[in-house]
Amino acid sequence: MSDFIKACRGEPVERTPVWFMRQAGRSLPEYRRIRAGIPMLESCRRPELVCEITLQPVRRHGVDAAILFSDIVVPLVAAGVGVDIVAGTGPVVASPIRDLSGVAAVPPLAPEQVSYVDEAVRLLVKELGATPLIGFAGAPFTLASYLIEGGPSRHHEKTKALMYGQPATWHALCERLAGITSTFLGVQIRAGVSAVQLFDSWAGALSEADYRTYVLPHSKRIFESLVAAPSLRAGRSESLVAAPSLRAGRSESIEGVPSIHFGVGTAQLLTAMGDAGPDVVGVDWRTPLDAAAALVGGRPVQGNLDPCVLFAPWEVIEREVRRIVAEGKAAPGHIFNLGHGVMPETDPQVLTRVVELVHSL
Amino acid sequence: MSDFIKACRGEPVERTPVWFMRQAGRSLPEYRRIRAGIPMLESCRRPELVCEITLQPVRRHGVDAAILFSDIVVPLVAAGVGVDIVAGTGPVVASPIRDLSGVAAVPPLAPEQVSYVDEAVRLLVKELGATPLIGFAGAPFTLASYLIEGGPSRHHEKTKALMYGQPATWHALCERLAGITSTFLGVQIRAGVSAVQLFDSWAGALSEADYRTYVLPHSKRIFESLVAAPSLRAGRSESLVAAPSLRAGRSESIEGVPSIHFGVGTAQLLTAMGDAGPDVVGVDWRTPLDAAAALVGGRPVQGNLDPCVLFAPWEVIEREVRRIVAEGKAAPGHIFNLGHGVMPETDPQVLTRVVELVHSL
């Protein structure tokens, strides 16, 4: 079993595993080259391209896990929601949701609508060998914010206005989104990913009380679906999950695929995010891992190097990496990562050096 | 003594005092009218206009305190730093600071360079009668971020790169900025403000450890300067501070003017922000006031209604206001406020109703 999966399960590791959120992306010249002229959503629909982009950081940095190249809106677009990704802006929604009729217009996702993701994962599992592949999806709050605001938002004011003012509409929307996300993660799991990460990027905009009322039940339903979907339970075997050579044959064995839950600015939410039921809680750079470990109900943690530290001189980076690895020992498992995604201007050689350092400690 | 000042000092109040950050601003039609065609910085330099804009929300909402209409970059511009406020963008810095030579180019502020602020405060103190006027300034981290990034920033990556990579340059810059802020607040205090608020709007981007290393010493120096500036200590009398009829004569009596320290996204920083030495800690909407009260070293608290809640139906607003007033009782004093500034699209009638509700509880 890889150190990454062991750490997700709180088992002893040989070396602290490390990967980087957005490791496949604009920080890499080979990524910018291969993506040139191909729109974001189009690139997510080409399995060979997804495979190549996903592999690039594994080859270059020697990270302990790959993360599927995709975008948080891919399952929405696949289901038929009118969303495009505009370079320099982010997702732009054709008809922002304002009421129950808007929610009714969000269709469910059929697994065959993301067959290109299934195909990409299967290609990747073959290519990656012993290196685990992490699947991913966006959580209901973050997806809802895009759909209600019509795009990225600083204050999420329309989202909160709907959440507070039309709670039935809000919950109906989140139920639909949780359904889409469960289906999307299910496709990835059946195709062979070794773990999944549920991103609730914007949940940090909420207080814990509001998170527990409006968000947690929906995110929890997703985590439960990963282990409890009756059609997928048969044949469960934990050992299958860990044996790379058997990955191709584990399409009926999703129980036991570790899950990670991550958001930014979640100092006030870490306990609640653990209560949503992931195996691992991702932590940004605002809460040290020893403090985080005490908040997340005995779960392993992932994080928490400030991506901005990568712009500092190496001595500073080394000091921070050493501190984080030491503080991570307070948790039953620690997966080294950034506290947010790699920023496009990051020097990729620095990332490689961080991997080497983490592995040496 | 007004309920606002009593609450700042942790003394019993008749009614919970209430004001709103950015209460003087774009949510008010009378503000939009009077500002039409006048650039932001220009409007801050016209004492009569500042006076009128500052009074507008007091007249309209019946809030318990006025806050001087100004902008966080006003003292920088006055000192001679090349900054302009561009509508729709925010502050734009002509020569972003990258090194020690950039720091050397930041001049100190001479009180006479902000004589229009002195004049505006004196006008306001006369007009306001018994209603306290709050002075304000930006804290070193937030000002430094503008000067290093060249404008508003989402990730503060250049700021952090300089902070981590050139700590001597960082501390030199923050010392200069703390000096400017102390001078600016000193002018306001001598002119007669009843309290001051130090905004560290972006400090929430930091972990507590980094805040304590890179930010706290400079913010602390500002709070210390408010009570300890030797030239201003003579003639101190707490009773003078509270007696509106004597305000005009208290130019030598700044000790005892309460200070408030506020930032957004500071769930992880509340204890450290209290340790910086303000009388009151401002809390955004992410941390409930009873939890905040336990973190800020026995200080009164200010906040914490999510400005987005004001877009919800009245029943929701009422429920949240009642909850916040109840939770605020856990602190030795509570000044009701939003957890961030009033958003421009807010219905001002809702703000008036919130004031009435808070006063009725």
XYZ file of C-alpha atoms in Angstrom:
722
model
C 0.000 0.000 0.000
C 1.350 3.430 -0.871
C 2.370 5.893 1.815
C -0.366 8.221 0.537
C -3.128 5.678 1.192
C -1.540 4.646 4.485
C -1.489 8.262 5.650
C -5.142 8.688 4.615
C -5.939 5.735 6.864
C -3.800 6.880 9.743
C -1.365 3.968 9.332
C 2.420 4.324 9.739
C 4.274 5.516 6.624
C 7.842 5.152 5.414
C 8.012 8.741 4.175
C 5.494 11.560 4.586
C 3.541 11.520 1.321
C 3.273 14.766 -0.622
C 1.260 16.145 -3.515
C 0.128 19.654 -4.436
C -3.331 20.969 -5.156
C -3.268 22.289 -8.774
C 0.025 20.475 -9.340
C -1.243 19.800 -12.875
C -1.572 23.295 -14.219
C -0.165 26.611 -15.228
C 2.989 26.481 -13.122
C 4.362 23.881 -15.572
C 5.718 24.982 -18.977
C 4.822 21.553 -20.401
C 1.230 22.172 -19.324
C 1.064 25.611 -20.895
C 2.495 24.112 -24.085
C 0.058 21.220 -24.340
C -2.976 23.344 -23.418
C -2.139 26.118 -25.926
C -5.236 26.914 -27.970
C -7.455 24.342 -26.233
C -10.248 25.796 -24.084
C -10.370 24.534 -20.496
C -13.608 22.542 -20.711
C -12.605 21.027 -24.032
C -9.308 19.905 -22.524
C -11.176 18.110 -19.715
C -13.128 16.099 -22.295
C -10.099 14.604 -24.092
C -8.988 11.501 -22.179
C -5.475 11.330 -23.676
C -4.899 14.992 -22.907
C -6.287 14.629 -19.368
C -3.987 11.649 -18.899
C -0.915 13.514 -20.102
C -1.646 16.642 -18.038
C -2.340 14.558 -14.926
C 0.950 12.678 -15.373
C 3.142 15.748 -15.951
C 3.630 16.717 -12.275
C 4.113 13.088 -11.249
C 6.966 12.730 -13.736
C 8.477 16.082 -12.941
C 8.151 16.321 -9.165
C 7.939 12.700 -8.019
C 4.848 13.436 -5.957
C 3.155 10.567 -4.110
C -0.186 10.978 -5.834
C -1.661 12.230 -9.074
C -4.871 14.245 -9.098
C -7.205 13.922 -12.037
C -7.041 16.994 -14.270
C -10.570 18.354 -14.374
C -12.551 21.379 -13.279
C -15.116 21.869 -10.571
C -17.840 22.670 -13.161
C -17.205 19.638 -15.411
C -20.057 17.521 -13.974
C -22.460 20.488 -14.153
C -21.644 21.102 -17.807
C -21.916 17.376 -18.502
C -25.355 17.278 -16.875
C -26.489 20.074 -19.165
C -26.177 23.187 -16.999
C -25.153 26.209 -19.078
C -21.690 27.045 -17.745
C -18.569 28.060 -19.601
C -15.084 28.766 -18.315
C -13.881 32.147 -19.513
C -10.112 32.653 -19.374
C -9.234 35.308 -16.796
C -12.722 35.223 -15.241
C -13.525 31.636 -14.341
C -16.899 29.900 -14.654
C -19.688 31.973 -16.185
C -23.238 30.680 -15.743
C -25.763 31.386 -18.507
C -28.844 31.529 -16.231
C -27.958 32.116 -12.578
C -30.337 30.360 -10.185
C -32.724 32.595 -8.264
C -35.635 30.349 -7.292
C -37.112 26.867 -7.311
C -37.716 26.935 -11.059
C -33.986 27.532 -11.490
C -33.276 24.525 -9.282
C -35.726 22.410 -11.284
C -33.697 23.242 -14.388
C -30.583 21.561 -12.927
C -30.726 18.034 -14.341
C -29.211 14.992 -12.652
C -25.952 13.611 -14.014
C -26.026 10.265 -15.796
C -22.721 8.392 -15.515
C -22.503 8.011 -19.307
C -22.469 11.814 -19.642
C -18.962 11.760 -18.195
C -17.708 8.697 -20.034
C -14.606 10.684 -21.014
C -13.750 10.957 -17.328
C -14.210 7.217 -16.886
C -11.926 6.694 -19.866
C -9.297 9.154 -18.617
C -9.199 7.513 -15.186
C -8.783 4.051 -16.706
C -5.938 5.262 -18.911
C -4.311 6.934 -15.933
C -4.580 3.971 -13.603
C -2.681 1.909 -16.168
C -0.012 4.561 -16.677
C 0.451 5.384 -13.005
C 1.260 1.887 -11.776
C 1.781 2.064 -8.026
C 1.155 5.813 -7.778
C -2.362 6.524 -6.491
C -4.752 8.673 -8.506
C -6.984 11.097 -6.597
C -10.397 11.816 -8.048
C -12.135 15.053 -7.240
C -15.346 17.028 -7.277
C -16.744 20.285 -5.950
C -18.954 20.298 -2.852
C -22.536 21.621 -2.900
C -21.886 25.008 -1.264
C -19.153 25.945 -3.719
C -21.067 24.671 -6.756
C -24.225 26.431 -5.542
C -22.315 29.682 -5.142
C -21.172 29.544 -8.784
C -24.698 28.754 -9.977
C -26.392 31.445 -7.878
C -23.839 34.231 -8.313
C -23.353 33.397 -11.979
C -19.590 33.118 -11.531
C -16.821 33.569 -8.962
C -17.813 35.859 -6.111
C -15.950 37.622 -3.349
C -18.766 37.955 -0.833
C -21.271 35.277 -1.975
C -24.067 37.738 -1.207
C -26.655 36.309 -3.617
C -25.807 32.813 -2.413
C -26.307 33.741 1.220
C -29.443 35.759 0.456
C -30.983 32.673 -1.163
C -29.666 30.349 1.541
C -31.120 32.471 4.362
C -34.189 33.716 2.552
C -35.323 30.618 0.642
C -34.028 27.698 2.696
C -36.263 25.161 0.917
C -34.918 26.299 -2.459
C -31.389 26.200 -1.062
C -31.707 22.663 0.250
C -33.364 21.494 -2.971
C -30.460 22.917 -4.967
C -27.841 21.368 -2.678
C -29.592 18.004 -2.857
C -29.382 18.089 -6.632
C -25.762 19.143 -6.539
C -24.917 16.462 -3.987
C -26.526 13.937 -6.324
C -24.448 15.146 -9.271
C -21.275 15.084 -7.193
C -21.977 11.582 -5.837
C -22.537 10.304 -9.365
C -19.412 12.034 -10.613
C -17.228 10.654 -7.820
C -18.839 7.231 -8.254
C -17.770 7.191 -11.909
C -14.216 8.054 -10.907
C -14.161 5.451 -8.156
C -15.512 2.685 -10.385
C -12.935 3.617 -13.012
C -10.198 3.091 -10.441
C -9.189 6.218 -8.506
C -7.532 5.363 -5.194
C -8.968 8.291 -3.228
C -11.207 11.288 -3.753
C -11.038 14.904 -2.649
C -14.192 16.949 -2.190
C -13.391 20.653 -2.575
C -15.598 23.120 -0.740
C -13.399 26.005 -1.751
C -15.709 28.783 -0.537
C -17.212 27.211 2.611
C -14.874 29.374 4.697
C -17.289 32.251 4.007
C -19.659 30.714 6.570
C -19.848 30.520 10.341
C -19.819 27.042 11.849
C -23.522 27.290 12.774
C -24.521 28.161 9.208
C -22.209 25.504 7.803
C -23.849 22.889 10.009
C -27.369 24.025 9.064
C -27.020 24.669 5.349
C -24.016 22.738 4.100
C -22.927 19.823 6.263
C -25.984 17.587 5.615
C -25.359 17.735 1.860
C -21.625 17.184 2.007
C -22.219 14.359 4.473
C -24.627 12.703 2.050
C -21.853 12.666 -0.536
C -19.347 11.036 1.805
C -21.985 8.493 2.826
C -22.730 7.735 -0.813
C -19.091 6.848 -1.343
C -19.199 4.024 1.135
C -22.890 3.153 1.193
C -24.204 3.183 -2.376
C -25.982 -0.202 -2.337
C -25.329 -0.971 -5.987
C -21.622 -0.587 -5.377
C -21.234 -2.344 -2.055
C -21.015 -5.924 -3.193
C -17.573 -7.432 -3.347
C -16.008 -4.849 -1.066
C -12.506 -5.762 -0.081
C -10.138 -3.324 1.514
C -7.140 -5.190 0.230
C -8.266 -4.711 -3.347
C -8.224 -0.976 -2.884
C -4.603 -1.040 -1.940
C -3.267 -3.480 -4.496
C -2.395 -1.557 -7.626
C -2.215 -4.644 -9.824
C -5.840 -5.406 -9.053
C -7.141 -1.903 -9.604
C -8.633 -2.689 -12.984
C -10.784 -5.360 -11.387
C -12.168 -3.358 -8.501
C -15.086 -1.690 -10.204
C -17.477 -3.081 -7.604
C -15.273 -2.256 -4.629
C -15.553 1.378 -3.806
C -15.981 1.114 -0.085
C -12.734 1.976 1.566
C -11.553 4.514 -1.006
C -10.313 7.276 1.296
C -11.910 10.685 1.036
C -10.401 14.109 1.719
C -12.428 17.256 2.404
C -10.846 20.650 1.800
C -11.747 24.334 1.916
C -9.911 27.651 2.281
C -10.304 29.957 5.297
C -11.880 27.196 7.357
C -10.232 27.868 10.742
C -13.735 28.086 12.231
C -15.038 25.017 10.365
C -12.467 22.276 10.814
C -14.457 20.313 13.397
C -17.638 20.584 11.354
C -15.862 19.568 8.158
C -14.581 16.487 9.965
C -18.139 15.787 11.109
C -19.210 15.740 7.448
C -17.482 12.368 7.362
C -14.320 12.455 5.240
C -11.368 10.263 6.174
C -8.968 13.202 5.951
C -9.460 16.940 6.507
C -7.504 19.371 4.337
C -6.202 22.437 6.174
C -5.135 25.749 4.654
C -2.134 27.665 6.069
C -4.093 29.581 8.715
C -4.326 26.760 11.270
C -1.183 24.832 12.268
C -1.558 21.078 11.842
C -1.151 20.298 15.534
C -4.064 22.627 16.303
C -6.018 21.238 13.354
C -5.418 17.663 14.489
C -7.088 18.485 17.784
C -10.145 19.820 15.937
C -10.906 17.140 13.362
C -11.966 14.231 15.516
C -8.867 12.066 15.314
C -8.671 12.189 11.520
C -5.511 12.464 9.459
C -4.845 15.926 8.038
C -3.554 17.274 4.742
C -1.770 20.583 4.114
C -0.665 23.261 5.069
C 2.143 25.204 3.390
C 1.085 28.709 2.337
C 1.454 28.719 -1.476
C 2.881 32.242 -1.132
C 5.822 30.872 0.872
C 7.033 29.270 -2.382
C 7.950 32.787 -3.560
C 10.317 33.229 -0.597
C 14.006 32.191 -0.526
C 14.728 28.485 -0.034
C 15.795 28.853 3.636
C 12.326 30.162 4.445
C 10.619 27.395 2.501
C 12.770 24.780 4.203
C 12.001 26.180 7.649
C 8.270 26.137 6.930
C 8.322 22.619 5.440
C 10.195 21.300 8.468
C 7.782 22.989 10.838
C 4.749 21.574 9.026
C 6.120 18.044 8.895
C 6.888 18.251 12.628
C 3.453 19.635 13.496
C 1.776 17.038 11.268
C 3.070 14.330 13.587
C 0.371 15.381 16.054
C -2.217 13.821 13.710
C -2.657 10.085 13.115
C -1.650 10.721 9.497
C -0.276 13.665 7.525
C -0.265 14.182 3.772
C 1.971 17.105 2.961
C 0.351 19.609 0.611
C -0.084 23.318 0.140
C -2.836 25.147 1.989
C -4.389 26.102 -1.369
C -3.604 25.489 -5.035
C -0.214 26.061 -6.657
C -0.169 29.621 -7.989
C 0.578 29.932 -11.709
C 3.734 32.000 -11.154
C 5.315 29.348 -8.920
C 8.741 28.086 -9.988
C 8.203 24.353 -10.598
C 11.781 23.585 -9.558
C 10.909 24.793 -6.082
C 8.017 22.331 -5.956
C 10.349 19.479 -6.894
C 12.731 20.535 -4.151
C 9.894 20.600 -1.610
C 8.989 17.012 -2.536
C 12.604 15.944 -2.026
C 12.783 17.720 1.315
C 9.521 16.251 2.628
C 10.677 12.784 1.604
C 14.017 13.288 3.360
C 12.484 14.240 6.719
C -21.100 59.032 28.927
C -22.605 57.478 25.804
C -23.519 53.824 25.655
C -20.942 53.418 22.885
C -18.076 54.621 25.075
C -19.414 52.668 28.056
C -19.493 49.478 25.993
C -15.943 50.135 24.788
C -14.903 50.291 28.439
C -16.872 47.270 29.511
C -19.245 49.338 31.644
C -23.001 48.694 31.873
C -25.081 50.282 29.105
C -28.721 51.327 28.850
C -29.082 50.003 25.302
C -26.626 47.994 23.209
C -24.883 50.611 21.073
C -24.846 50.071 17.320
C -23.064 51.505 14.277
C -22.099 50.026 10.934
C -18.730 49.872 9.234
C -19.074 51.829 5.943
C -22.349 53.315 7.193
C -21.286 56.513 5.406
C -21.149 55.364 1.832
C -22.707 54.004 -1.292
C -25.724 52.352 0.345
C -27.163 55.850 0.908
C -28.763 57.744 -2.000
C -27.869 61.041 -0.307
C -24.225 59.920 -0.326
C -24.278 58.975 -3.999
C -25.842 62.336 -4.765
C -23.350 64.437 -2.839
C -20.341 62.471 -4.100
C -21.417 62.636 -7.760
C -18.492 63.811 -9.863
C -16.090 64.160 -6.922
C -13.204 61.656 -6.877
C -12.819 59.685 -3.639
C -9.550 61.211 -2.453
C -10.719 64.711 -3.312
C -13.876 64.148 -1.265
C -11.772 63.157 1.762
C -9.938 66.496 1.566
C -13.030 68.732 1.800
C -13.932 69.190 5.481
C -17.521 70.344 4.882
C -18.156 67.417 2.564
C -16.536 64.958 4.999
C -18.687 66.406 7.738
C -21.908 66.062 5.735
C -21.124 62.506 4.565
C -20.183 61.444 8.096
C -23.429 62.872 9.484
C -25.733 61.307 6.876
C -26.031 57.851 8.480
C -26.324 59.351 11.976
C -29.320 61.401 10.865
C -30.872 58.611 8.862
C -30.305 55.546 11.046
C -29.928 56.974 14.544
C -26.729 55.003 15.085
C -24.837 55.439 18.345
C -21.617 56.609 16.734
C -20.399 58.378 13.625
C -17.265 57.218 11.852
C -15.115 59.754 10.088
C -15.505 59.521 6.325
C -12.035 58.862 4.973
C -10.082 56.173 3.193
C -7.367 53.854 4.360
C -4.847 55.427 1.936
C -5.535 59.065 2.908
C -2.539 59.390 5.279
C -0.245 57.729 2.712
C -1.307 60.138 -0.010
C -0.985 63.040 2.414
C 2.555 61.966 3.302
C 3.473 62.005 -0.381
C 3.211 58.356 -1.414
C 1.961 58.028 -4.998
C -1.432 56.358 -4.573
C -4.692 57.050 -6.344
C -8.116 55.483 -5.863
C -9.474 54.251 -9.162
C -13.247 53.702 -9.221
C -14.033 50.001 -9.600
C -10.445 48.959 -8.788
C -9.488 50.550 -5.490
C -6.105 51.992 -4.556
C -3.461 51.966 -7.297
C 0.134 52.557 -6.238
C 2.444 54.331 -8.677
C 5.670 52.578 -7.550
C 5.009 49.344 -5.660
C 7.579 48.676 -2.947
C 10.023 45.860 -3.634
C 13.048 46.614 -1.459
C 14.627 48.860 1.127
C 14.979 51.747 -1.333
C 11.212 51.594 -1.813
C 10.758 51.752 1.944
C 13.125 54.721 2.171
C 10.877 56.546 -0.285
C 7.919 56.367 2.128
C 8.070 59.687 3.968
C 6.766 60.257 7.482
C 3.465 62.094 7.892
C 3.519 65.584 9.353
C 0.281 66.444 11.187
C -0.162 69.619 9.106
C -0.325 67.466 5.953
C -3.732 66.272 7.136
C -5.008 69.606 8.431
C -8.235 68.987 6.465
C -8.849 65.935 8.640
C -8.247 67.974 11.776
C -10.712 70.526 10.453
C -13.329 67.930 9.504
C -13.147 66.316 12.942
C -13.551 69.676 14.691
C -16.568 70.510 12.532
C -18.041 67.100 13.227
C -17.535 67.189 16.969
C -19.533 70.434 17.065
C -22.307 69.053 14.870
C -22.545 65.679 16.576
C -23.194 66.918 20.088
C -23.470 63.894 22.364
C -22.929 61.338 19.591
C -19.372 60.003 19.637
C -17.179 60.275 16.547
C -14.899 57.337 15.731
C -11.610 58.107 14.028
C -9.910 55.490 11.931
C -6.772 54.373 10.174
C -5.392 51.331 8.400
C -2.991 49.001 10.188
C 0.532 48.323 8.907
C -0.114 44.887 7.344
C -3.015 46.107 5.260
C -1.260 49.325 4.212
C 1.905 47.373 3.413
C -0.076 44.959 1.264
C -1.433 47.815 -0.854
C 2.028 49.349 -1.213
C 3.772 46.080 -2.089
C 1.103 44.581 -4.350
C 0.410 47.928 -5.986
C -3.306 47.643 -5.228
C -5.912 45.289 -3.790
C -4.798 41.657 -3.831
C -6.540 38.358 -3.359
C -3.590 36.277 -2.205
C -1.083 38.927 -1.031
C 1.681 36.876 -2.617
C 4.148 39.722 -3.203
C 3.485 40.982 0.335
C 4.195 37.599 1.852
C 7.207 37.002 -0.396
C 8.741 40.257 0.888
C 7.667 39.576 4.477
C 9.242 36.096 4.506
C 12.146 36.808 2.195
C 13.254 40.276 3.340
C 12.181 40.484 6.977
C 14.367 43.532 7.678
C 12.777 45.393 4.765
C 9.346 44.279 5.938
C 9.861 45.498 9.489
C 11.340 48.781 8.262
C 8.260 49.343 6.092
C 5.857 48.477 8.897
C 7.685 50.788 11.283
C 7.244 53.656 8.844
C 3.588 52.792 8.328
C 2.996 52.490 12.065
C 4.520 55.947 12.452
C 2.220 57.397 9.784
C -0.802 55.731 11.359
C 0.091 56.921 14.860
C 0.456 60.463 13.590
C -2.812 60.247 11.668
C -4.755 58.894 14.641
C -3.077 61.435 16.915
C -4.371 64.253 14.712
C -7.885 62.824 14.905
C -7.682 62.357 18.668
C -6.396 65.869 19.293
C -9.165 67.216 17.086
C -11.710 65.474 19.275
C -12.679 61.969 18.161
C -14.090 59.895 21.024
C -12.622 56.572 19.894
C -10.500 55.147 17.091
C -10.708 52.007 15.012
C -7.597 50.452 13.506
C -8.532 48.384 10.449
C -6.281 45.474 9.560
C -8.630 44.371 6.814
C -6.323 41.742 5.289
C -4.573 40.350 8.384
C -6.831 37.296 8.164
C -4.578 36.090 5.341
C -1.999 35.151 7.985
C -1.554 32.360 10.498
C -1.375 33.386 14.143
C 2.356 32.620 14.294
C 3.105 34.863 11.313
C 0.789 37.567 12.642
C 2.653 37.550 15.945
C 6.067 37.679 14.254
C 5.466 40.132 11.444
C 2.438 42.233 12.345
C 1.582 42.366 16.035
C 4.651 44.377 17.163
C 3.789 47.173 14.733
C 0.070 47.300 15.494
C 0.921 47.193 19.194
C 3.208 50.191 18.794
C 0.276 52.120 17.371
C -2.016 51.268 20.286
C 0.754 52.161 22.714
C 1.276 55.496 20.972
C -2.380 56.360 21.547
C -2.032 56.256 25.300
C 1.654 56.934 25.815
C 2.664 59.788 23.518
C 4.414 61.978 26.136
C 3.545 65.288 24.494
C -0.130 64.424 24.705
C -0.361 62.969 28.164
C -0.593 66.115 30.231
C -4.023 67.058 31.448
C -5.469 63.611 31.053
C -8.878 63.329 32.589
C -11.212 60.475 31.867
C -14.231 62.605 32.623
C -13.280 65.072 29.907
C -13.370 62.314 27.329
C -16.955 61.546 28.098
C -18.363 65.035 28.491
C -19.498 66.242 25.071
C -19.692 69.883 26.113
C -16.009 69.813 26.970
C -14.851 68.008 23.861
C -13.561 71.152 22.198
C -11.253 71.700 25.167
C -9.736 68.221 25.413
C -6.944 68.581 22.897
C -4.362 67.538 25.485
C -6.338 64.613 26.825
C -6.004 61.687 24.547
C -5.297 58.991 27.051
C -8.433 57.026 27.603
C -9.815 57.345 24.065
C -10.946 53.763 23.443
C -9.470 51.853 20.536
C -11.037 49.103 18.419
C -9.058 46.645 16.274
C -10.778 44.911 13.382
C -9.989 42.547 10.534
C -11.898 40.103 8.313
C -11.378 36.328 8.391
C -9.581 36.511 11.719
C -11.028 33.412 13.426
C -7.444 32.233 13.950
C -6.171 35.655 15.091
C -8.628 36.969 17.672
C -6.414 36.263 20.682
C -3.383 37.779 18.985
C -5.337 40.844 17.879
C -6.395 41.335 21.487
C -2.750 41.009 22.514
C -1.915 43.915 20.190
C -3.547 46.062 22.853
C -6.847 47.552 21.646
C -9.658 48.119 24.128
C -12.168 46.360 21.868
C -11.741 43.582 19.289
C -13.909 43.654 16.166
C -15.183 40.263 15.032
C -16.453 39.319 11.580
C -19.399 36.911 11.173
C -17.339 33.711 11.223
C -16.851 33.534 14.990
C -19.855 33.879 17.321
C -19.400 36.579 19.949
C -19.544 34.201 22.905
C -16.662 32.218 21.393
C -14.859 35.451 20.480
C -15.287 36.809 24.007
C -13.423 33.777 25.335
C -10.529 34.464 22.944
C -9.852 38.186 23.352
C -8.563 38.384 26.890
C -11.617 39.806 28.638
C -12.066 42.669 26.184
C -15.365 43.993 24.871
C -16.209 42.887 21.346
C -17.753 44.541 18.309
C -19.679 42.885 15.465
C -20.822 40.413 14.052
C -23.769 40.400 11.674
C -22.893 39.042 8.225
C -23.511 41.984 5.836
C -25.030 39.448 3.420
C -27.789 38.673 5.935
C -29.159 42.165 5.211
C -30.262 40.830 1.793
C -32.453 38.182 3.480
C -36.085 38.663 4.570
C -36.665 40.588 7.804
C -37.488 37.470 9.891
C -34.008 36.127 9.164
C -32.354 39.440 9.971
C -34.313 39.701 13.214
C -33.354 36.175 14.243
C -29.665 36.879 13.575
C -29.713 40.247 15.367
C -31.355 38.688 18.428
C -28.833 35.847 18.441
C -25.891 38.243 18.197
C -27.164 40.538 20.948
C -27.686 37.481 23.174
C -24.232 36.045 22.422
C -22.657 39.477 22.930
C -23.688 39.333 26.577
C -20.868 36.854 27.136
C -18.396 39.741 26.699
C -17.887 42.575 29.200
C -19.157 44.947 26.501
C -20.732 44.573 23.056
C -21.006 47.143 20.314
C -23.388 45.843 17.667
C -22.003 46.139 14.148
C -21.700 44.176 10.949
C -18.897 41.677 10.525
C -17.591 43.721 7.566
C -18.594 46.936 5.792
C -22.105 47.724 4.540
C -22.344 46.502 0.946
C -23.316 49.158 -1.591
C -26.520 47.331 -2.648
C -27.869 47.230 0.927
C -31.314 48.744 1.448
C -30.697 51.592 3.919
C -34.188 51.162 5.405
C -33.119 47.729 6.596
C -30.154 49.282 8.402
C -32.451 51.735 10.174
C -34.678 48.869 11.251
C -31.684 46.949 12.615
C -30.733 49.957 14.739
C -34.276 50.127 16.121
C -34.292 46.409 16.856
C -30.908 46.431 18.610
C -32.027 49.368 20.726
C -35.253 47.580 21.649
C -33.541 44.427 22.947
